[in-house]
Short mmCIF file of C-alpha atoms in Angstrom, two decimals:
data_model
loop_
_atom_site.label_atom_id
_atom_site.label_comp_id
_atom_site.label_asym_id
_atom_site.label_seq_id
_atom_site.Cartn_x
_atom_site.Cartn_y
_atom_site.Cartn_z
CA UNK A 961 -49.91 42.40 268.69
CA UNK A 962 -53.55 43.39 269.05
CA UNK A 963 -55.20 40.68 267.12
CA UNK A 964 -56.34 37.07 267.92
CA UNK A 965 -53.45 34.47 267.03
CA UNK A 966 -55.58 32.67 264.31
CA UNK A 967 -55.91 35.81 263.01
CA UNK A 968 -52.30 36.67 262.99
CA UNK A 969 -51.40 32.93 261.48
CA UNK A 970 -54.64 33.34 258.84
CA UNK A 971 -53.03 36.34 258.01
CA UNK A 972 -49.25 34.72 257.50
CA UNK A 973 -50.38 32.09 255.77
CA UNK A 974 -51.83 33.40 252.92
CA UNK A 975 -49.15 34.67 250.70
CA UNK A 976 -50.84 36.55 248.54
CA UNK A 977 -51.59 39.06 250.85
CA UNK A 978 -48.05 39.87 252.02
CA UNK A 979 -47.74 42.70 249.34
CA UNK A 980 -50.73 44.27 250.53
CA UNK A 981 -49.27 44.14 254.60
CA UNK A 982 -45.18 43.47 254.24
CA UNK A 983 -43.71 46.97 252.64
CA UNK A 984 -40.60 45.02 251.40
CA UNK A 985 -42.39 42.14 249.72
CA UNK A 986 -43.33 43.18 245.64
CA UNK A 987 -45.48 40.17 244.42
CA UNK A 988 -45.78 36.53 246.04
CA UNK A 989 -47.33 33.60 243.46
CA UNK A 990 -47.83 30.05 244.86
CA UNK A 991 -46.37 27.93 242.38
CA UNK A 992 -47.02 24.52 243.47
CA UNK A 993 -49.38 22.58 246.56
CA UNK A 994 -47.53 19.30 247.06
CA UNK A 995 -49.41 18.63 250.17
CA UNK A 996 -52.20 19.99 251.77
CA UNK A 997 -49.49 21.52 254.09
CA UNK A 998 -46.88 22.15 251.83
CA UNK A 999 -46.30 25.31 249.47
CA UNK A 1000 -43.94 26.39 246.99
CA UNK A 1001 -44.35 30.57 246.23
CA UNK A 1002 -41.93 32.70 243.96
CA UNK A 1003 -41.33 36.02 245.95
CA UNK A 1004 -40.49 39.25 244.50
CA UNK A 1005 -38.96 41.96 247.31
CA UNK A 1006 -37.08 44.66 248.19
CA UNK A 1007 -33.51 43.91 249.98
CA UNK A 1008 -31.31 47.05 250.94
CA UNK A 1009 -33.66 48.59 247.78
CA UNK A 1010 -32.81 46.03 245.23
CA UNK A 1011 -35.28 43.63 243.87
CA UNK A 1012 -34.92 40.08 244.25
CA UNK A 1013 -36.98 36.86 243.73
CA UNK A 1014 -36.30 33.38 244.86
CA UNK A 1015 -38.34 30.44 245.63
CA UNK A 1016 -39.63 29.15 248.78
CA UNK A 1017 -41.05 26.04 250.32
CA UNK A 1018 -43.19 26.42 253.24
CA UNK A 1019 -44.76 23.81 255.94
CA UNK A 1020 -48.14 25.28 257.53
CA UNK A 1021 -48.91 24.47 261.01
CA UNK A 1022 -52.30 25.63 261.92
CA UNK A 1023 -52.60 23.67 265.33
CA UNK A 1024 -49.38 25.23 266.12
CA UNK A 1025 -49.23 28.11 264.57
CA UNK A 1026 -46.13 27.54 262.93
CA UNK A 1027 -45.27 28.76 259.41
CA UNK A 1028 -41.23 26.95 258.03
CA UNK A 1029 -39.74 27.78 255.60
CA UNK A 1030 -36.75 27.58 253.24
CA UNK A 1031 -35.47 28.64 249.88
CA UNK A 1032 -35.42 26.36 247.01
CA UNK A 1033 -34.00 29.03 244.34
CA UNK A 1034 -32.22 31.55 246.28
CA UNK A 1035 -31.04 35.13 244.69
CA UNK A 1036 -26.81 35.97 245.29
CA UNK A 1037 -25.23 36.93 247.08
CA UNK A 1038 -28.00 34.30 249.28
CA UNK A 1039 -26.78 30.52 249.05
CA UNK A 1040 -29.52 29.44 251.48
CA UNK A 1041 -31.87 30.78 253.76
CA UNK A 1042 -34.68 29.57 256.15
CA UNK A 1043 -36.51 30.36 259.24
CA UNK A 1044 -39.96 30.21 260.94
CA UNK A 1045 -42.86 32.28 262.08
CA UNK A 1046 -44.13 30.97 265.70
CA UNK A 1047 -47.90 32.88 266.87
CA UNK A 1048 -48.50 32.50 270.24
CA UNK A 1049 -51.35 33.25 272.78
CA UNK A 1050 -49.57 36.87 274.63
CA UNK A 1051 -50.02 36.22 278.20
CA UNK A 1052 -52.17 39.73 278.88
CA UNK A 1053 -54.28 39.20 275.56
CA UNK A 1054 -53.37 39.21 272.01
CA UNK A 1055 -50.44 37.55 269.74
CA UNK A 1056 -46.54 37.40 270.24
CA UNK A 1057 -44.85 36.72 267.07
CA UNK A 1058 -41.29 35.22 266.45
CA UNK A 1059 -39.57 35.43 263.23
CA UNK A 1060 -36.22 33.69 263.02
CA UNK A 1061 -34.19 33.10 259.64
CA UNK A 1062 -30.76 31.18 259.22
CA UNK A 1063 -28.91 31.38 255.75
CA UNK A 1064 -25.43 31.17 254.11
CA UNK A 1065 -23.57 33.52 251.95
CA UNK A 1066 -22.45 32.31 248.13
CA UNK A 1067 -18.74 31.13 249.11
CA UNK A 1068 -19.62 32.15 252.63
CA UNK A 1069 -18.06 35.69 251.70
CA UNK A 1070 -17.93 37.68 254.51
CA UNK A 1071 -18.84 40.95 252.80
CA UNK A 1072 -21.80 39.14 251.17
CA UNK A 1073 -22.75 38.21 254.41
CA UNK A 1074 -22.96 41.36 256.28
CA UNK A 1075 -25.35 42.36 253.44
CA UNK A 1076 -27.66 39.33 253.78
CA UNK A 1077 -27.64 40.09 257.58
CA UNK A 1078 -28.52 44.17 257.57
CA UNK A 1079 -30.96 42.99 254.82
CA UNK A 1080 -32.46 40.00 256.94
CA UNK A 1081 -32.67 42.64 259.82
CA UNK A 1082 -34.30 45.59 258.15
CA UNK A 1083 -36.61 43.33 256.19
CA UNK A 1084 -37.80 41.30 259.29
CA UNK A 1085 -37.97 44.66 261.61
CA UNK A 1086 -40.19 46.08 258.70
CA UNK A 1087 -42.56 42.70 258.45
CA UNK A 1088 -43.24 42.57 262.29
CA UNK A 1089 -43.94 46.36 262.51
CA UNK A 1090 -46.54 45.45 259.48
CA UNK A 1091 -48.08 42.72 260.93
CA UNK A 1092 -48.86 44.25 263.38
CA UNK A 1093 -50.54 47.46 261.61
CA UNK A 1094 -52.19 45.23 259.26
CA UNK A 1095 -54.13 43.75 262.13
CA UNK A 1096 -55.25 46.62 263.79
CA UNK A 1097 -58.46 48.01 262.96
CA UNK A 1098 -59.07 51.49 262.42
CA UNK A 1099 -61.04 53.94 264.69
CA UNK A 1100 -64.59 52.44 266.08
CA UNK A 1101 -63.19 49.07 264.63
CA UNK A 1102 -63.75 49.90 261.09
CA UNK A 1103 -61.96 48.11 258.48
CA UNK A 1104 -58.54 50.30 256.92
CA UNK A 1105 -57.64 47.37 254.44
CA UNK A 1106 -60.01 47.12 251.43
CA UNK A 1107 -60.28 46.27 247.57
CA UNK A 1108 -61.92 46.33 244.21
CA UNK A 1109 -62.04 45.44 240.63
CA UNK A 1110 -63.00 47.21 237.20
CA UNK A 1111 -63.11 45.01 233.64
CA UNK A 1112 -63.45 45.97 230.33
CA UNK A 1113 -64.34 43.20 227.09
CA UNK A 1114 -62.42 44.14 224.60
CA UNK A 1115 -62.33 42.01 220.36
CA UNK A 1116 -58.44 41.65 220.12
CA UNK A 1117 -55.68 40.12 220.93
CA UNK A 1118 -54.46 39.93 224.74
CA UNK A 1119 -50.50 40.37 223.33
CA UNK A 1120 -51.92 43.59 222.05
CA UNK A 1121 -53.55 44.40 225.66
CA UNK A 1122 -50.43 43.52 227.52
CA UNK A 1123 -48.24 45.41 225.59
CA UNK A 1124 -50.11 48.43 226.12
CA UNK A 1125 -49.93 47.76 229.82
CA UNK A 1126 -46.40 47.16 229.71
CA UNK A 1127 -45.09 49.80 227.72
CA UNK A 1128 -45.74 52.65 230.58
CA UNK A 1129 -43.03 54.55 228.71
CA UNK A 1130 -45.57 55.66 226.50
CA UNK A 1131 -48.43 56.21 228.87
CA UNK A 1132 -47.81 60.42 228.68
CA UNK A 1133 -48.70 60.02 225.56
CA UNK A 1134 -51.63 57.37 225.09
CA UNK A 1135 -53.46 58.65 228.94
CA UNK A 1136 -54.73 61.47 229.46
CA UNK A 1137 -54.11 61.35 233.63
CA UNK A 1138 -50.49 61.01 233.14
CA UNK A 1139 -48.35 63.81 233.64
CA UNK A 1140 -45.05 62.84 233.36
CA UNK A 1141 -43.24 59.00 233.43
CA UNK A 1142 -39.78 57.65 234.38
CA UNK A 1143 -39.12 54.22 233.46
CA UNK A 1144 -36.34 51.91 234.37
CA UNK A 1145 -36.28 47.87 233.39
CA UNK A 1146 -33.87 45.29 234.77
CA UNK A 1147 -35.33 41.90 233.63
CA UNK A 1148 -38.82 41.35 234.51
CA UNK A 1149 -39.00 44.18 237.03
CA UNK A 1150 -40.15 47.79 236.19
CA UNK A 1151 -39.56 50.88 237.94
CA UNK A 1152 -42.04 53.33 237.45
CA UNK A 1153 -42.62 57.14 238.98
CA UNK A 1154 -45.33 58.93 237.55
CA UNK A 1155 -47.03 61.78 237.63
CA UNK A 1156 -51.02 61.49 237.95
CA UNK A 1157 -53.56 63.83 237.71
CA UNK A 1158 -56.86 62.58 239.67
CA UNK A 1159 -60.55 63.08 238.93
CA UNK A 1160 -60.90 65.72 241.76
CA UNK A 1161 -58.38 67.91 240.37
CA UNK A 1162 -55.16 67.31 242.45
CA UNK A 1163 -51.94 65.65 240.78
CA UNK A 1164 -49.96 63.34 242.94
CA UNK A 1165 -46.04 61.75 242.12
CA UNK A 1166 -45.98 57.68 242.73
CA UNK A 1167 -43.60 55.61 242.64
CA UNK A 1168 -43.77 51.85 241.36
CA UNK A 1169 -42.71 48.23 241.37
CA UNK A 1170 -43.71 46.15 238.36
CA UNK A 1171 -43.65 42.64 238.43
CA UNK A 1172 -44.57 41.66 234.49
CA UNK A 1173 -45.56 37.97 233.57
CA UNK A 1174 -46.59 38.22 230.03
CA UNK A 1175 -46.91 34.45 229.84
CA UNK A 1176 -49.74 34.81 232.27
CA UNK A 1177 -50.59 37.98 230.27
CA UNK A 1178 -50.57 39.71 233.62
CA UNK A 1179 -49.10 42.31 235.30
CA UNK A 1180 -48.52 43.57 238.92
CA UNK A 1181 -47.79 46.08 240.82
CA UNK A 1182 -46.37 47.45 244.24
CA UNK A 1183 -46.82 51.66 245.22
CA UNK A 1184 -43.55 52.82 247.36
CA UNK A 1185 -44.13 56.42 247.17
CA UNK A 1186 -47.87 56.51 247.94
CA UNK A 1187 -50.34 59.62 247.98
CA UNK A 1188 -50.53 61.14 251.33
CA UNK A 1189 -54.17 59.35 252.82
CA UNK A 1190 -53.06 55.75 251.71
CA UNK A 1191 -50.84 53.56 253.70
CA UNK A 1192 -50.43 50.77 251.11
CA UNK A 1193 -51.50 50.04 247.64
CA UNK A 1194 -51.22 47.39 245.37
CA UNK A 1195 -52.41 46.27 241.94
CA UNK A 1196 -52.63 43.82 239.07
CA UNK A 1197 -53.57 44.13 235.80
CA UNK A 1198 -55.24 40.79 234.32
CA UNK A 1199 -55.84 39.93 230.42
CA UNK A 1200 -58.39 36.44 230.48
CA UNK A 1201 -59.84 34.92 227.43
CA UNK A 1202 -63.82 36.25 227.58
CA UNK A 1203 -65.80 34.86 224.73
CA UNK A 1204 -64.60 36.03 220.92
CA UNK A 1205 -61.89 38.31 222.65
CA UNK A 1206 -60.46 39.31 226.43
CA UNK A 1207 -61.58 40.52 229.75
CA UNK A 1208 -59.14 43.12 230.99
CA UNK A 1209 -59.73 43.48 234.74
CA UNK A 1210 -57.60 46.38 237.01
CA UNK A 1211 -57.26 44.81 240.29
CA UNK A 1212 -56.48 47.10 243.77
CA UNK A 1213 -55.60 46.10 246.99
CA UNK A 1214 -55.59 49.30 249.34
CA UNK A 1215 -54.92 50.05 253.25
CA UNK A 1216 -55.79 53.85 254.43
CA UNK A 1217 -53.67 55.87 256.86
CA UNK A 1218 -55.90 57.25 259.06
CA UNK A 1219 -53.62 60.43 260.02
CA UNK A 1220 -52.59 60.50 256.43
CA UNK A 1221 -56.79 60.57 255.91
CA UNK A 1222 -57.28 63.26 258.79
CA UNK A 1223 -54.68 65.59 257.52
CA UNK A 1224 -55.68 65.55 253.41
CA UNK A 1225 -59.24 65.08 253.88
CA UNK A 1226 -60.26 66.81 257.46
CA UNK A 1227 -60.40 65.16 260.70
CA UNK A 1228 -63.59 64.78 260.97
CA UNK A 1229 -63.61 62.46 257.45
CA UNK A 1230 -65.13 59.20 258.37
CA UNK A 1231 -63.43 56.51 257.03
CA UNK A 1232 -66.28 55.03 254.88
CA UNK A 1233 -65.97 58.51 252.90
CA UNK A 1234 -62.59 57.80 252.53
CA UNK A 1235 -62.65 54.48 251.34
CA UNK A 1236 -65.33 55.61 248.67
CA UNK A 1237 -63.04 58.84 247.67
CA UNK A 1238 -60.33 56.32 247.32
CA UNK A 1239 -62.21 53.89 244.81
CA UNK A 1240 -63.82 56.57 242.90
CA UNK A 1241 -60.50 58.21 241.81
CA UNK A 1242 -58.19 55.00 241.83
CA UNK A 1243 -61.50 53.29 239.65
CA UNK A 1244 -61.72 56.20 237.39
CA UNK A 1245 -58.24 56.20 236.22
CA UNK A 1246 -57.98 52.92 236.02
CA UNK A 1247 -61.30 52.46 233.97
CA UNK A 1248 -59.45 55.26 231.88
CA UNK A 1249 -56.72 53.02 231.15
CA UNK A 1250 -59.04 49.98 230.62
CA UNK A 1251 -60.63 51.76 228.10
CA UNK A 1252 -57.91 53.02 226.62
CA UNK A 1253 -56.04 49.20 226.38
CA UNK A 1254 -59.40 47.88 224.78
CA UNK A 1255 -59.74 50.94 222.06
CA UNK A 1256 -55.67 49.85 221.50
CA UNK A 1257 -56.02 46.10 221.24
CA UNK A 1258 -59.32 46.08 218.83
CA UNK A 1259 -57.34 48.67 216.77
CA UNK A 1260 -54.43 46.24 216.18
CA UNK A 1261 -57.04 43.25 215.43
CA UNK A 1262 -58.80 45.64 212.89
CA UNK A 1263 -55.27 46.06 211.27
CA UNK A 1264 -54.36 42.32 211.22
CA UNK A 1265 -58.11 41.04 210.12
CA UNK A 1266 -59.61 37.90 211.46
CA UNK A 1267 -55.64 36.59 212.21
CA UNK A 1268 -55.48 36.91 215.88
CA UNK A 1269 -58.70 34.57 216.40
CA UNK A 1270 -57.08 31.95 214.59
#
């Protein structure tokens, strides 16, 4: 890989941006710090395009540059699985990367097996091939990965907020930029494809993960069917206590595609235009739905009185 191999480990080691470089991976949480080298993260991802979480404990190994770990809570048909990531210095410049996993199928069934192994295999193939995208740097060195934040205050509830979030079933008819929405729910994971109209005029169709935690009163979220000049894109929606009420706060994590870029926007599109074309019509809809949450949630407190403060 192009990159420096503290790079590549700094890069590994911080879950939290695996959704915004592994496609497969949905949402990664660090649970619990035992030890200053020690880690236990919940992991949401795709495996043979099925959704799955399970628990991990990971060593970190900076002087080595050696990432272990195992599953804690594993997902069937997976009894247990482990593995490592090993950076090393590439002899003619650079980072070579090893991933290796071991696991065990639920009653060792063979069948069960064979899927844990073409999922293993796809899943690792895709990881290594984002690795090492997510560490090269665009053309003239400039940065492709980026991100940004909009908030809203709003006087109500943040069970009110989060439902609004939540219940994108009804988004056609509370936002204005949606088009069209197919939902599916298994559990705590949302499907979501959606048609959105942008600021600028054009309509795009997305498709999303969603990851809800409504005892965090939080929500995340993971683009698989992106518009044509992004190469990743990633979100969270956050409801905080903020004084008498909440702070609702739309969170993006976004990587460009630089052919994608050339071919929507013109090749000659620099890639700071890009990045600002990108935030203005990602912000503005998502300000749109801020707004939109906050106008909901003080509605419902105006219907229940002084209650929800209490």
């Amino acid at each position: 890989m192009p990159a420096d191999p503290d790079q590549v480990y700094a890069l590994l080691a911080d879950a939290g941006q695996w959704p915004q470089i592994f496609t497969p991976t949905v949402h990664a949480e660090v649970t619990e710090v035992p030890d200053a080298d020690q880690q236990l993260i919940h992991l949401w991802a795709l495996a043979n395009g099925e959704v799955r979480d399970w628990t991990s404990r990971r060593t970190l190994d900076p002087a080595a540059r050696r990432i272990t770990f195992r599953q804690v809570v594993s997902s069937p048909p997976v009894a247990s699985m482990g593995g490592e990531w090993l950076i090393e210095a590439a002899p003619d410049g650079g980072s070579s990367v090893t991933l290796l996993h071991d696991f065990a199928a639920v009653d060792d069934d063979q069948e069960a097996a064979e899927w844990i192994e073409q999922a293993v295999e796809r899943n690792s193939t895709a990881e290594l091939e984002a690795l090492s995208r997510a560490v090269t740097a665009g053309p003239d060195g400039e940065p492709l990965r980026f991100a940004f934040s909009d908030s809203v205050d709003a006087e109500g509830p943040a069970e009110a907020v989060f439902e609004f979030l939540a219940r994108a079933e009804l988004w056609p008819e509370r936002l204005p930029h949606v088009g069209r929405l197919d939902l599916t729910e298994q559990g705590d994971v949302q499907r979501m494809e959606m048609a959105t109209l942008a600021p600028d005029g054009s309509e795009h169709t997305t498709v999303s993960l969603r990851v809800l935690r409504p005892e965090q009163h939080t929500l995340v979220y993971k683009q698989t069917v992106l518009p044509g000049a992004l190469a990743s894109h990633t979100g969270r929606w956050t409801v905080e206590p903020h004084g008498a009420g909440v702070r609702i706060t739309s969170w993006h994590g976004v990587t460009l595609d630089v052919d994608g870029v050339a071919r929507l926007l013109g090749a000659d599109t620099a890639l700071a235009d890009a990045r600002a074309r990108v935030r203005h019509n990602l912000g503005a809809n998502s300000t749109a739905t801020l707004r939109l949450a906050k106008e909901f949630a003080e509605q419902h407190a105006e219907r229940q009185g002084a209650a929800w403060t209490r």
